[in-house]
The first five atom37 places (N, CA, C, CB, O) and aatype in JSON, in Angstrom:
{
  "aatype": [12, 12, 11, 11, 9, 16, 10, 0, 16, 10, 9, 0, 10, 4, 15, 0, 16, 0, 13, 0, 5, 5, 16, 7, 7, 13, 2, 7, 14, 15, 0, 5, 6, 0, 5, 16, 5, 0, 0, 14, 5, 7, 7, 13, 16, 7, 16, 16, 0, 10, 15, 16, 19, 11, 3, 0, 5, 16, 12, 11, 3, 3, 5, 17, 19, 12, 10, 6, 7, 13, 9, 3, 5, 1, 9, 3, 8, 3, 11, 18, 9, 13, 1, 3, 15, 16, 7, 16, 10, 2, 19, 6, 9, 3, 7, 11, 1, 17, 5, 7, 5, 2, 19, 15, 14, 11, 3, 11, 9, 1, 9, 6, 7, 11, 19, 3, 11, 3, 17, 2, 15, 19, 6, 19, 3, 19, 11, 15, 19, 11, 19, 9, 11],
  "atom_mask": [
    [1, 1, 1, 1, 1],
    [1, 1, 1, 1, 1],
    [1, 1, 1, 1, 1],
    [1, 1, 1, 1, 1],
    [1, 1, 1, 1, 1],
    [1, 1, 1, 1, 1],
    [1, 1, 1, 1, 1],
    [1, 1, 1, 1, 1],
    [1, 1, 1, 1, 1],
    [1, 1, 1, 1, 1],
    [1, 1, 1, 1, 1],
    [1, 1, 1, 1, 1],
    [1, 1, 1, 1, 1],
    [1, 1, 1, 1, 1],
    [1, 1, 1, 1, 1],
    [1, 1, 1, 1, 1],
    [1, 1, 1, 1, 1],
    [1, 1, 1, 1, 1],
    [1, 1, 1, 1, 1],
    [1, 1, 1, 1, 1],
    [1, 1, 1, 1, 1],
    [1, 1, 1, 1, 1],
    [1, 1, 1, 1, 1],
    [1, 1, 1, 0, 1],
    [1, 1, 1, 0, 1],
    [1, 1, 1, 1, 1],
    [1, 1, 1, 1, 1],
    [1, 1, 1, 0, 1],
    [1, 1, 1, 1, 1],
    [1, 1, 1, 1, 1],
    [1, 1, 1, 1, 1],
    [1, 1, 1, 1, 1],
    [1, 1, 1, 1, 1],
    [1, 1, 1, 1, 1],
    [1, 1, 1, 1, 1],
    [1, 1, 1, 1, 1],
    [1, 1, 1, 1, 1],
    [1, 1, 1, 1, 1],
    [1, 1, 1, 1, 1],
    [1, 1, 1, 1, 1],
    [1, 1, 1, 1, 1],
    [1, 1, 1, 0, 1],
    [1, 1, 1, 0, 1],
    [1, 1, 1, 1, 1],
    [1, 1, 1, 1, 1],
    [1, 1, 1, 0, 1],
    [1, 1, 1, 1, 1],
    [1, 1, 1, 1, 1],
    [1, 1, 1, 1, 1],
    [1, 1, 1, 1, 1],
    [1, 1, 1, 1, 1],
    [1, 1, 1, 1, 1],
    [1, 1, 1, 1, 1],
    [1, 1, 1, 1, 1],
    [1, 1, 1, 1, 1],
    [1, 1, 1, 1, 1],
    [1, 1, 1, 1, 1],
    [1, 1, 1, 1, 1],
    [1, 1, 1, 1, 1],
    [1, 1, 1, 1, 1],
    [1, 1, 1, 1, 1],
    [1, 1, 1, 1, 1],
    [1, 1, 1, 1, 1],
    [1, 1, 1, 1, 1],
    [1, 1, 1, 1, 1],
    [1, 1, 1, 1, 1],
    [1, 1, 1, 1, 1],
    [1, 1, 1, 1, 1],
    [1, 1, 1, 0, 1],
    [1, 1, 1, 1, 1],
    [1, 1, 1, 1, 1],
    [1, 1, 1, 1, 1],
    [1, 1, 1, 1, 1],
    [1, 1, 1, 1, 1],
    [1, 1, 1, 1, 1],
    [1, 1, 1, 1, 1],
    [1, 1, 1, 1, 1],
    [1, 1, 1, 1, 1],
    [1, 1, 1, 1, 1],
    [1, 1, 1, 1, 1],
    [1, 1, 1, 1, 1],
    [1, 1, 1, 1, 1],
    [1, 1, 1, 1, 1],
    [1, 1, 1, 1, 1],
    [1, 1, 1, 1, 1],
    [1, 1, 1, 1, 1],
    [1, 1, 1, 0, 1],
    [1, 1, 1, 1, 1],
    [1, 1, 1, 1, 1],
    [1, 1, 1, 1, 1],
    [1, 1, 1, 1, 1],
    [1, 1, 1, 1, 1],
    [1, 1, 1, 1, 1],
    [1, 1, 1, 1, 1],
    [1, 1, 1, 0, 1],
    [1, 1, 1, 1, 1],
    [1, 1, 1, 1, 1],
    [1, 1, 1, 1, 1],
    [1, 1, 1, 1, 1],
    [1, 1, 1, 0, 1],
    [1, 1, 1, 1, 1],
    [1, 1, 1, 1, 1],
    [1, 1, 1, 1, 1],
    [1, 1, 1, 1, 1],
    [1, 1, 1, 1, 1],
    [1, 1, 1, 1, 1],
    [1, 1, 1, 1, 1],
    [1, 1, 1, 1, 1],
    [1, 1, 1, 1, 1],
    [1, 1, 1, 1, 1],
    [1, 1, 1, 1, 1],
    [1, 1, 1, 1, 1],
    [1, 1, 1, 0, 1],
    [1, 1, 1, 1, 1],
    [1, 1, 1, 1, 1],
    [1, 1, 1, 1, 1],
    [1, 1, 1, 1, 1],
    [1, 1, 1, 1, 1],
    [1, 1, 1, 1, 1],
    [1, 1, 1, 1, 1],
    [1, 1, 1, 1, 1],
    [1, 1, 1, 1, 1],
    [1, 1, 1, 1, 1],
    [1, 1, 1, 1, 1],
    [1, 1, 1, 1, 1],
    [1, 1, 1, 1, 1],
    [1, 1, 1, 1, 1],
    [1, 1, 1, 1, 1],
    [1, 1, 1, 1, 1],
    [1, 1, 1, 1, 1],
    [1, 1, 1, 1, 1],
    [1, 1, 1, 1, 1],
    [1, 1, 1, 1, 1]
  ],
  "atom_positions": [
    [[247.32, 253.37, 95.0], [246.01, 253.28, 94.4], [245.25, 252.03, 94.91], [246.13, 253.26, 92.86], [244.06, 252.12, 95.21]],
    [[245.93, 250.89, 94.99], [245.32, 249.65, 95.44], [244.86, 249.77, 96.9], [246.3, 248.48, 95.28], [243.82, 249.23, 97.27]],
    [[245.65, 250.48, 97.73], [245.27, 250.66, 99.12], [244.0, 251.48, 99.24], [246.4, 251.33, 99.91], [243.18, 251.21, 100.11]],
    [[243.81, 252.48, 98.37], [242.62, 253.32, 98.4], [241.38, 252.5, 98.03], [242.78, 254.51, 97.46], [240.32, 252.67, 98.63]],
    [[241.52, 251.63, 97.03], [240.39, 250.8, 96.6], [240.03, 249.81, 97.71], [240.72, 250.04, 95.28], [238.85, 249.61, 98.01]],
    [[241.03, 249.2, 98.32], [240.8, 248.26, 99.41], [240.14, 248.96, 100.6], [242.11, 247.6, 99.85], [239.2, 248.44, 101.19]],
    [[240.66, 250.15, 100.93], [240.09, 250.91, 102.03], [238.66, 251.32, 101.73], [240.95, 252.14, 102.32], [237.79, 251.24, 102.61]],
    [[238.39, 251.77, 100.51], [237.04, 252.17, 100.12], [236.08, 250.98, 100.18], [237.06, 252.78, 98.69], [234.94, 251.11, 100.62]],
    [[236.54, 249.82, 99.73], [235.71, 248.61, 99.77], [235.4, 248.22, 101.21], [236.41, 247.46, 99.04], [234.27, 247.86, 101.53]],
    [[236.41, 248.28, 102.08], [236.23, 247.94, 103.48], [235.24, 248.89, 104.15], [237.56, 247.97, 104.21], [234.38, 248.44, 104.91]],
    [[235.35, 250.17, 103.88], [234.42, 251.16, 104.45], [233.0, 250.9, 103.95], [234.86, 252.6, 104.08], [232.05, 250.95, 104.73]],
    [[232.86, 250.61, 102.66], [231.54, 250.34, 102.09], [230.91, 249.1, 102.73], [231.65, 250.14, 100.57], [229.71, 249.1, 103.03]],
    [[231.7, 248.04, 102.94], [231.16, 246.83, 103.56], [230.73, 247.08, 105.0], [232.2, 245.71, 103.52], [229.68, 246.6, 105.43]],
    [[231.53, 247.82, 105.75], [231.17, 248.14, 107.14], [229.91, 248.99, 107.2], [232.33, 248.86, 107.84], [229.05, 248.78, 108.05]],
    [[229.79, 249.95, 106.3], [228.61, 250.81, 106.25], [227.37, 250.01, 105.89], [228.81, 251.96, 105.25], [226.31, 250.21, 106.48]],
    [[227.5, 249.11, 104.93], [226.36, 248.28, 104.51], [225.9, 247.38, 105.65], [226.73, 247.43, 103.29], [224.7, 247.19, 105.84]],
    [[226.85, 246.83, 106.4], [226.5, 245.97, 107.53], [225.78, 246.77, 108.61], [227.76, 245.31, 108.12], [224.77, 246.32, 109.15]],
    [[226.29, 247.96, 108.91], [225.64, 248.81, 109.91], [224.26, 249.21, 109.45], [226.48, 250.05, 110.2], [223.33, 249.23, 110.26]],
    [[224.09, 249.53, 108.18], [222.79, 249.91, 107.64], [221.82, 248.74, 107.71], [222.92, 250.4, 106.19], [220.66, 248.92, 108.08]],
    [[222.28, 247.55, 107.36], [221.41, 246.36, 107.38], [220.91, 246.07, 108.78], [222.15, 245.14, 106.82], [219.79, 245.61, 108.96]],
    [[221.74, 246.35, 109.79], [221.33, 246.09, 111.16], [220.28, 247.1, 111.63], [222.53, 246.12, 112.08], [219.56, 246.83, 112.59]],
    [[220.19, 248.25, 110.97], [219.26, 249.28, 111.4], [217.91, 249.2, 110.7], [219.88, 250.64, 111.16], [216.98, 249.88, 111.12]],
    [[217.76, 248.39, 109.66], [216.53, 248.36, 108.9], [215.63, 247.21, 109.32], [216.83, 248.26, 107.42], [216.08, 246.24, 109.93]],
    [[214.34, 247.34, 108.98], [213.39, 246.26, 109.16], [212.84, 246.11, 110.56], [0.0, 0.0, 0.0], [213.48, 246.48, 111.54]],
    [[211.64, 245.56, 110.63], [211.01, 245.25, 111.91], [210.23, 246.41, 112.48], [0.0, 0.0, 0.0], [210.27, 247.52, 111.94]],
    [[209.55, 246.17, 113.55], [208.74, 247.16, 114.25], [209.63, 247.95, 115.17], [207.58, 246.5, 115.03], [210.42, 247.38, 115.93]],
    [[209.5, 249.26, 115.12], [210.31, 250.11, 116.0], [209.38, 251.13, 116.62], [211.47, 250.79, 115.22], [209.1, 252.17, 116.02]],
    [[208.92, 250.85, 117.81], [207.99, 251.75, 118.49], [207.86, 251.35, 119.94], [0.0, 0.0, 0.0], [208.7, 250.6, 120.45]],
    [[206.81, 251.83, 120.61], [206.62, 251.47, 122.02], [206.6, 249.96, 122.2], [205.32, 252.08, 122.55], [205.95, 249.25, 121.43]],
    [[207.28, 249.48, 123.16], [207.38, 248.06, 123.54], [208.06, 247.2, 122.49], [206.02, 247.51, 123.83], [207.92, 245.97, 122.53]],
    [[208.79, 247.81, 121.53], [209.47, 247.02, 120.51], [210.53, 246.12, 121.13], [210.12, 247.94, 119.47], [210.65, 244.96, 120.74]],
    [[211.3, 246.62, 122.09], [212.33, 245.82, 122.75], [211.7, 244.67, 123.51], [213.17, 246.69, 123.7], [212.2, 243.55, 123.48]],
    [[210.58, 244.94, 124.19], [209.9, 243.89, 124.95], [209.42, 242.79, 124.01], [208.72, 244.48, 125.73], [209.56, 241.61, 124.32]],
    [[208.86, 243.18, 122.87], [208.37, 242.19, 121.91], [209.52, 241.36, 121.36], [207.62, 242.88, 120.77], [209.37, 240.15, 121.16]],
    [[210.66, 241.98, 121.12], [211.79, 241.24, 120.58], [212.34, 240.24, 121.59], [212.89, 242.2, 120.14], [212.76, 239.15, 121.2]],
    [[212.33, 240.59, 122.87], [212.86, 239.67, 123.87], [211.89, 238.55, 124.19], [213.22, 240.42, 125.13], [212.3, 237.47, 124.61]],
    [[210.58, 238.78, 123.99], [209.59, 237.75, 124.3], [209.23, 236.89, 123.11], [208.35, 238.39, 124.84], [208.64, 235.82, 123.28]],
    [[209.58, 237.32, 121.9], [209.18, 236.61, 120.7], [209.88, 235.26, 120.6], [209.48, 237.44, 119.46], [211.03, 235.11, 121.03]],
    [[209.18, 234.28, 120.03], [209.77, 232.97, 119.78], [210.81, 233.11, 118.67], [208.68, 231.93, 119.41], [210.77, 234.08, 117.92]],
    [[211.72, 232.15, 118.54], [212.75, 232.25, 117.51], [212.19, 232.43, 116.11], [213.6, 231.03, 117.56], [212.86, 233.0, 115.25]],
    [[210.97, 231.95, 115.85], [210.4, 232.1, 114.53], [209.63, 233.39, 114.39], [209.5, 230.94, 114.23], [209.13, 233.69, 113.3]],
    [[209.52, 234.17, 115.43], [209.07, 235.55, 115.45], [207.77, 235.89, 114.74], [0.0, 0.0, 0.0], [207.19, 235.06, 114.04]],
    [[207.34, 237.09, 114.94], [206.12, 237.61, 114.36], [205.54, 238.66, 115.27], [0.0, 0.0, 0.0], [206.13, 238.99, 116.3]],
    [[204.41, 239.18, 114.91], [203.74, 240.21, 115.7], [203.24, 239.61, 117.0], [202.59, 240.84, 114.9], [202.6, 238.55, 116.99]],
    [[203.51, 240.27, 118.12], [203.11, 239.72, 119.41], [202.02, 240.55, 120.08], [204.3, 239.63, 120.31], [201.71, 240.32, 121.25]],
    [[201.45, 241.5, 119.36], [200.37, 242.3, 119.92], [199.07, 241.52, 119.9], [0.0, 0.0, 0.0], [199.05, 240.32, 119.64]],
    [[197.99, 242.21, 120.19], [196.7, 241.54, 120.21], [195.8, 242.09, 119.11], [196.03, 241.69, 121.58], [195.89, 243.26, 118.74]],
    [[194.94, 241.24, 118.61], [193.91, 241.62, 117.66], [192.59, 241.5, 118.39], [193.95, 240.74, 116.36], [192.34, 240.49, 119.05]],
    [[191.74, 242.5, 118.28], [190.45, 242.47, 118.97], [189.56, 241.38, 118.38], [189.76, 243.85, 118.87], [189.54, 241.16, 117.17]],
    [[188.84, 240.72, 119.25], [187.89, 239.7, 118.84], [186.73, 240.36, 118.12], [187.4, 238.87, 120.05], [186.17, 241.35, 118.61]],
    [[186.36, 239.82, 116.96], [185.25, 240.34, 116.17], [184.19, 239.27, 116.02], [185.75, 240.82, 114.77], [184.36, 238.13, 116.47]],
    [[183.09, 239.63, 115.38], [182.01, 238.68, 115.1], [181.89, 238.5, 113.59], [180.66, 239.15, 115.71], [182.46, 239.27, 112.81]],
    [[181.14, 237.49, 113.19], [180.87, 237.28, 111.77], [180.21, 238.53, 111.18], [179.97, 236.03, 111.55], [180.56, 238.97, 110.09]],
    [[179.27, 239.09, 111.91], [178.58, 240.3, 111.44], [179.58, 241.44, 111.22], [177.51, 240.74, 112.46], [179.49, 242.15, 110.22]],
    [[180.53, 241.61, 112.14], [181.57, 242.64, 111.98], [182.43, 242.35, 110.74], [182.46, 242.71, 113.24], [182.71, 243.26, 109.95]],
    [[182.84, 241.1, 110.59], [183.72, 240.72, 109.49], [183.09, 241.01, 108.13], [184.08, 239.24, 109.58], [183.8, 241.35, 107.18]],
    [[181.78, 240.89, 108.04], [181.1, 241.12, 106.76], [181.14, 242.58, 106.33], [179.66, 240.65, 106.85], [180.9, 242.88, 105.16]],
    [[181.43, 243.48, 107.25], [181.49, 244.91, 106.91], [182.93, 245.45, 106.89], [180.66, 245.71, 107.9], [183.14, 246.64, 106.63]],
    [[183.9, 244.59, 107.18], [185.3, 245.04, 107.2], [185.85, 245.21, 105.79], [186.17, 244.04, 107.98], [185.27, 244.73, 104.82]],
    [[186.98, 245.9, 105.71], [187.64, 246.14, 104.43], [188.39, 244.89, 103.98], [188.6, 247.33, 104.53], [188.77, 244.04, 104.8]],
    [[188.61, 244.79, 102.68], [189.39, 243.7, 102.11], [190.79, 243.7, 102.72], [189.46, 243.82, 100.56], [191.39, 244.76, 102.9]],
    [[191.3, 242.53, 103.03], [192.64, 242.32, 103.61], [192.77, 242.78, 105.06], [193.66, 243.04, 102.79], [193.88, 242.8, 105.59]],
    [[191.68, 243.15, 105.71], [191.74, 243.54, 107.12], [191.88, 242.27, 107.97], [190.48, 244.36, 107.54], [191.21, 241.27, 107.72]],
    [[192.75, 242.33, 108.98], [192.97, 241.19, 109.87], [191.8, 241.03, 110.82], [194.29, 241.37, 110.66], [191.28, 242.02, 111.35]],
    [[191.37, 239.79, 111.04], [190.21, 239.54, 111.89], [190.46, 238.3, 112.75], [188.94, 239.36, 111.03], [191.14, 237.37, 112.34]],
    [[189.89, 238.31, 113.95], [189.92, 237.16, 114.85], [188.48, 236.85, 115.24], [190.82, 237.43, 116.12], [187.75, 237.73, 115.7]],
    [[188.08, 235.6, 115.05], [186.71, 235.17, 115.32], [186.7, 233.93, 116.21], [185.95, 234.89, 114.0], [187.62, 233.11, 116.16]],
    [[185.67, 233.81, 117.02], [185.46, 232.59, 117.81], [184.1, 232.03, 117.47], [185.58, 232.87, 119.33], [183.11, 232.76, 117.4]],
    [[184.06, 230.72, 117.26], [182.8, 230.08, 116.92], [183.03, 228.63, 116.53], [0.0, 0.0, 0.0], [183.89, 227.95, 117.08]],
    [[182.24, 228.16, 115.57], [182.22, 226.75, 115.21], [182.24, 226.58, 113.69], [180.98, 226.06, 115.81], [181.76, 227.44, 112.95]],
    [[182.81, 225.48, 113.24], [182.71, 225.13, 111.82], [181.53, 224.18, 111.69], [184.06, 224.48, 111.28], [181.51, 223.1, 112.28]],
    [[180.54, 224.61, 110.91], [179.34, 223.79, 110.72], [179.55, 222.67, 109.73], [178.19, 224.65, 110.27], [179.14, 221.54, 109.96]],
    [[180.22, 222.99, 108.6], [180.41, 221.96, 107.58], [181.49, 222.35, 106.59], [179.12, 221.69, 106.85], [181.86, 223.52, 106.45]],
    [[181.99, 221.33, 105.91], [182.95, 221.51, 104.84], [182.16, 221.62, 103.54], [184.0, 220.33, 104.78], [181.27, 220.82, 103.28]],
    [[182.49, 222.63, 102.71], [181.75, 222.81, 101.46], [182.62, 222.6, 100.22], [181.14, 224.18, 101.42], [182.11, 222.55, 99.11]],
    [[183.92, 222.47, 100.42], [184.85, 222.22, 99.32], [186.16, 221.76, 99.94], [185.06, 223.51, 98.43], [186.26, 221.59, 101.15]],
    [[187.17, 221.56, 99.11], [188.46, 221.05, 99.57], [188.99, 221.79, 100.81], [189.48, 221.15, 98.45], [189.33, 221.16, 101.81]],
    [[189.04, 223.12, 100.74], [189.54, 223.9, 101.88], [188.59, 225.03, 102.26], [190.92, 224.47, 101.56], [189.0, 226.02, 102.86]],
    [[187.32, 224.88, 101.91], [186.29, 225.88, 102.23], [185.31, 225.3, 103.23], [185.55, 226.35, 100.95], [184.87, 224.15, 103.11]],
    [[184.96, 226.12, 104.22], [184.09, 225.68, 105.31], [183.09, 226.79, 105.63], [184.92, 225.31, 106.57], [183.29, 227.95, 105.28]],
    [[182.01, 226.4, 106.32], [181.06, 227.38, 106.84], [181.35, 227.55, 108.32], [179.57, 226.93, 106.6], [181.29, 226.6, 109.09]],
    [[181.69, 228.79, 108.7], [181.99, 229.13, 110.08], [180.78, 229.85, 110.66], [183.28, 230.02, 110.17], [180.14, 230.64, 109.97]],
    [[180.46, 229.57, 111.94], [179.29, 230.14, 112.59], [179.63, 230.68, 113.96], [178.18, 229.1, 112.7], [180.36, 230.06, 114.73]],
    [[179.08, 231.86, 114.26], [179.07, 232.35, 115.63], [177.65, 232.83, 115.93], [180.13, 233.51, 115.85], [176.75, 232.58, 115.13]],
    [[177.44, 233.49, 117.04], [176.08, 233.88, 117.44], [175.47, 234.95, 116.54], [176.09, 234.37, 118.86], [174.27, 235.23, 116.63]],
    [[176.29, 235.57, 115.65], [175.77, 236.65, 114.8], [175.52, 236.22, 113.36], [176.73, 237.79, 114.81], [174.97, 236.99, 112.58]],
    [[175.93, 235.0, 112.99], [175.69, 234.55, 111.63], [176.73, 233.55, 111.14], [0.0, 0.0, 0.0], [177.5, 232.99, 111.93]],
    [[176.74, 233.34, 109.81], [177.68, 232.41, 109.21], [178.51, 233.12, 108.15], [176.94, 231.2, 108.59], [178.14, 234.17, 107.64]],
    [[179.64, 232.51, 107.84], [180.6, 233.09, 106.91], [181.42, 231.97, 106.32], [181.51, 234.15, 107.62], [181.79, 231.03, 107.03]],
    [[181.72, 232.05, 105.03], [182.62, 231.07, 104.43], [184.06, 231.41, 104.82], [182.46, 231.04, 102.89], [184.46, 232.58, 104.83]],
    [[184.82, 230.37, 105.14], [186.23, 230.54, 105.48], [187.05, 229.56, 104.66], [186.48, 230.32, 107.01], [186.59, 228.47, 104.32]],
    [[188.27, 229.96, 104.34], [189.19, 229.09, 103.61], [190.32, 228.73, 104.57], [189.74, 229.79, 102.32], [191.02, 229.6, 105.08]],
    [[190.48, 227.42, 104.8], [191.51, 226.94, 105.72], [192.38, 225.92, 105.0], [190.87, 226.32, 107.01], [191.94, 224.8, 104.74]],
    [[193.61, 226.31, 104.67], [194.56, 225.39, 104.04], [194.9, 224.28, 105.03], [195.84, 226.13, 103.58], [194.87, 224.5, 106.24]],
    [[195.23, 223.11, 104.53], [195.54, 221.95, 105.37], [196.61, 222.21, 106.4], [0.0, 0.0, 0.0], [196.52, 221.71, 107.52]],
    [[197.63, 222.99, 106.06], [198.73, 223.24, 107.01], [198.29, 224.07, 108.2], [199.88, 223.93, 106.3], [198.96, 224.07, 109.23]],
    [[197.17, 224.79, 108.08], [196.7, 225.66, 109.18], [196.1, 224.86, 110.33], [195.67, 226.64, 108.66], [195.99, 225.38, 111.45]],
    [[195.71, 223.62, 110.07], [195.11, 222.79, 111.13], [196.16, 222.35, 112.15], [194.42, 221.57, 110.52], [195.82, 222.1, 113.3]],
    [[197.4, 222.24, 111.75], [198.51, 221.84, 112.62], [198.2, 220.58, 113.42], [198.87, 222.97, 113.56], [198.48, 220.51, 114.62]],
    [[197.63, 219.61, 112.76], [197.36, 218.33, 113.4], [196.13, 218.29, 114.29], [0.0, 0.0, 0.0], [195.82, 217.25, 114.87]],
    [[195.42, 219.4, 114.41], [194.22, 219.44, 115.26], [193.03, 218.84, 114.52], [193.9, 220.9, 115.7], [192.87, 219.05, 113.32]],
    [[192.22, 218.09, 115.23], [190.96, 217.58, 114.69], [189.83, 218.39, 115.3], [190.77, 216.05, 114.99], [189.76, 218.57, 116.51]],
    [[188.95, 218.88, 114.43], [187.87, 219.77, 114.88], [186.54, 219.22, 114.37], [188.1, 221.23, 114.39], [186.41, 218.87, 113.2]],
    [[185.56, 219.16, 115.26], [184.21, 218.77, 114.87], [183.29, 219.98, 115.02], [183.69, 217.56, 115.75], [183.71, 221.0, 115.59]],
    [[182.06, 219.91, 114.53], [181.13, 221.02, 114.7], [180.83, 221.37, 116.16], [179.85, 220.71, 113.99], [180.3, 222.45, 116.43]],
    [[181.16, 220.49, 117.09], [180.94, 220.75, 118.51], [182.1, 221.5, 119.16], [180.7, 219.45, 119.23], [181.95, 222.0, 120.28]],
    [[183.25, 221.57, 118.48], [184.44, 222.2, 119.05], [184.45, 223.7, 118.77], [185.71, 221.56, 118.49], [184.38, 224.13, 117.62]],
    [[184.55, 224.49, 119.84], [184.68, 225.94, 119.68], [186.12, 226.25, 119.29], [184.26, 226.7, 120.99], [187.06, 225.74, 119.9]],
    [[186.28, 227.08, 118.28], [187.62, 227.42, 117.81], [187.8, 228.93, 117.7], [187.89, 226.76, 116.45], [186.83, 229.69, 117.64]],
    [[189.04, 229.33, 117.67], [189.4, 230.73, 117.37], [190.17, 230.7, 116.07], [190.25, 231.4, 118.54], [191.15, 229.97, 115.93]],
    [[189.72, 231.51, 115.11], [190.44, 231.61, 113.85], [190.93, 233.05, 113.68], [189.54, 231.19, 112.66], [190.28, 234.0, 114.11]],
    [[192.07, 233.17, 113.03], [192.61, 234.48, 112.69], [192.98, 234.46, 111.23], [193.84, 234.85, 113.58], [193.5, 233.46, 110.72]],
    [[192.71, 235.55, 110.55], [193.03, 235.62, 109.14], [192.66, 236.96, 108.54], [0.0, 0.0, 0.0], [192.41, 237.93, 109.25]],
    [[192.64, 236.98, 107.21], [192.35, 238.22, 106.48], [190.99, 238.13, 105.8], [193.45, 238.51, 105.44], [190.62, 237.09, 105.25]],
    [[190.28, 239.23, 105.86], [189.0, 239.32, 105.16], [189.29, 239.35, 103.66], [188.19, 240.6, 105.61], [190.17, 240.08, 103.2]],
    [[188.55, 238.54, 102.91], [188.71, 238.48, 101.45], [187.38, 238.86, 100.83], [189.18, 237.05, 100.98], [186.44, 238.05, 100.79]],
    [[187.3, 240.1, 100.33], [186.06, 240.59, 99.74], [186.12, 240.51, 98.22], [185.78, 242.04, 100.18], [187.11, 240.9, 97.6]],
    [[185.04, 239.98, 97.64], [184.84, 240.01, 96.2], [183.64, 240.91, 95.95], [184.61, 238.56, 95.61], [183.14, 241.56, 96.87]],
    [[183.19, 240.96, 94.72], [182.07, 241.84, 94.37], [180.84, 241.58, 95.22], [181.71, 241.67, 92.92], [180.2, 242.51, 95.71]],
    [[180.5, 240.3, 95.4], [179.25, 240.0, 96.11], [179.43, 238.97, 97.22], [178.22, 239.49, 95.14], [178.46, 238.35, 97.66]],
    [[180.67, 238.77, 97.69], [180.87, 237.8, 98.76], [182.0, 238.24, 99.69], [181.18, 236.41, 98.17], [182.88, 239.02, 99.32]],
    [[181.94, 237.72, 100.89], [182.97, 237.97, 101.9], [183.34, 236.63, 102.5], [182.48, 238.99, 103.0], [182.46, 235.86, 102.89]],
    [[184.62, 236.35, 102.58], [185.09, 235.18, 103.3], [186.37, 235.55, 104.03], [185.32, 233.98, 102.32], [186.92, 236.63, 103.84]],
    [[186.84, 234.64, 104.86], [188.07, 234.88, 105.6], [189.09, 233.84, 105.17], [187.82, 234.82, 107.15], [188.82, 232.64, 105.16]],
    [[190.28, 234.31, 104.8], [191.4, 233.44, 104.48], [192.13, 233.2, 105.8], [192.35, 234.08, 103.37], [192.87, 234.07, 106.27]],
    [[191.93, 232.03, 106.38], [192.4, 231.73, 107.73], [193.9, 231.43, 107.74], [191.63, 230.54, 108.3], [194.4, 230.67, 106.91]],
    [[194.59, 232.05, 108.68], [196.03, 231.85, 108.85], [196.35, 231.06, 110.12], [196.74, 233.19, 108.89], [197.44, 230.51, 110.26]],
    [[195.37, 231.0, 111.06], [195.59, 230.31, 112.33], [194.28, 229.73, 112.84], [196.2, 231.26, 113.37], [193.24, 230.4, 112.81]],
    [[194.33, 228.48, 113.31], [193.18, 227.81, 113.91], [193.6, 227.3, 115.28], [192.65, 226.63, 113.01], [194.65, 226.66, 115.41]],
    [[192.79, 227.58, 116.3], [193.1, 227.1, 117.64], [191.82, 226.63, 118.31], [193.79, 228.2, 118.49], [190.84, 227.37, 118.37]],
    [[191.82, 225.4, 118.81], [190.67, 224.87, 119.55], [190.67, 225.53, 120.92], [190.72, 223.3, 119.66], [191.7, 225.58, 121.6]],
    [[189.5, 226.02, 121.32], [189.35, 226.65, 122.64], [188.79, 225.64, 123.6], [188.43, 227.9, 122.57], [187.75, 225.03, 123.34]],
    [[189.45, 225.45, 124.68], [189.02, 224.45, 125.67], [188.22, 225.07, 126.76], [190.2, 223.73, 126.26], [187.77, 224.38, 127.67]]
  ]
}
């Protein structure tokens, strides 16, 4: 009886390990390529199309967006006015997103984040800031 329980436990552990190795992550075209090229801290390695402020104002809530332009001014602790050739938009940039970069209104930047729509306002919750040289 003890051998059967031990054997059953061993089989269950092996099955669970095999199952765990098969779950999670992106599995589709170029998945292997993305896994071999990804940095150890990983993430999505595809591309997001560049959008404009005008486009972002009509996007759905939580839609991912990438914008290029300038920060005109700070309006609160982590809220800023972002500008491109199509208009302005409020953006929220947490301190950790700057990653030590200093940005002035003259510096062109690329931001990536999620559209955050409320009843009467649209802003972008920024996840990445990069100065464009």
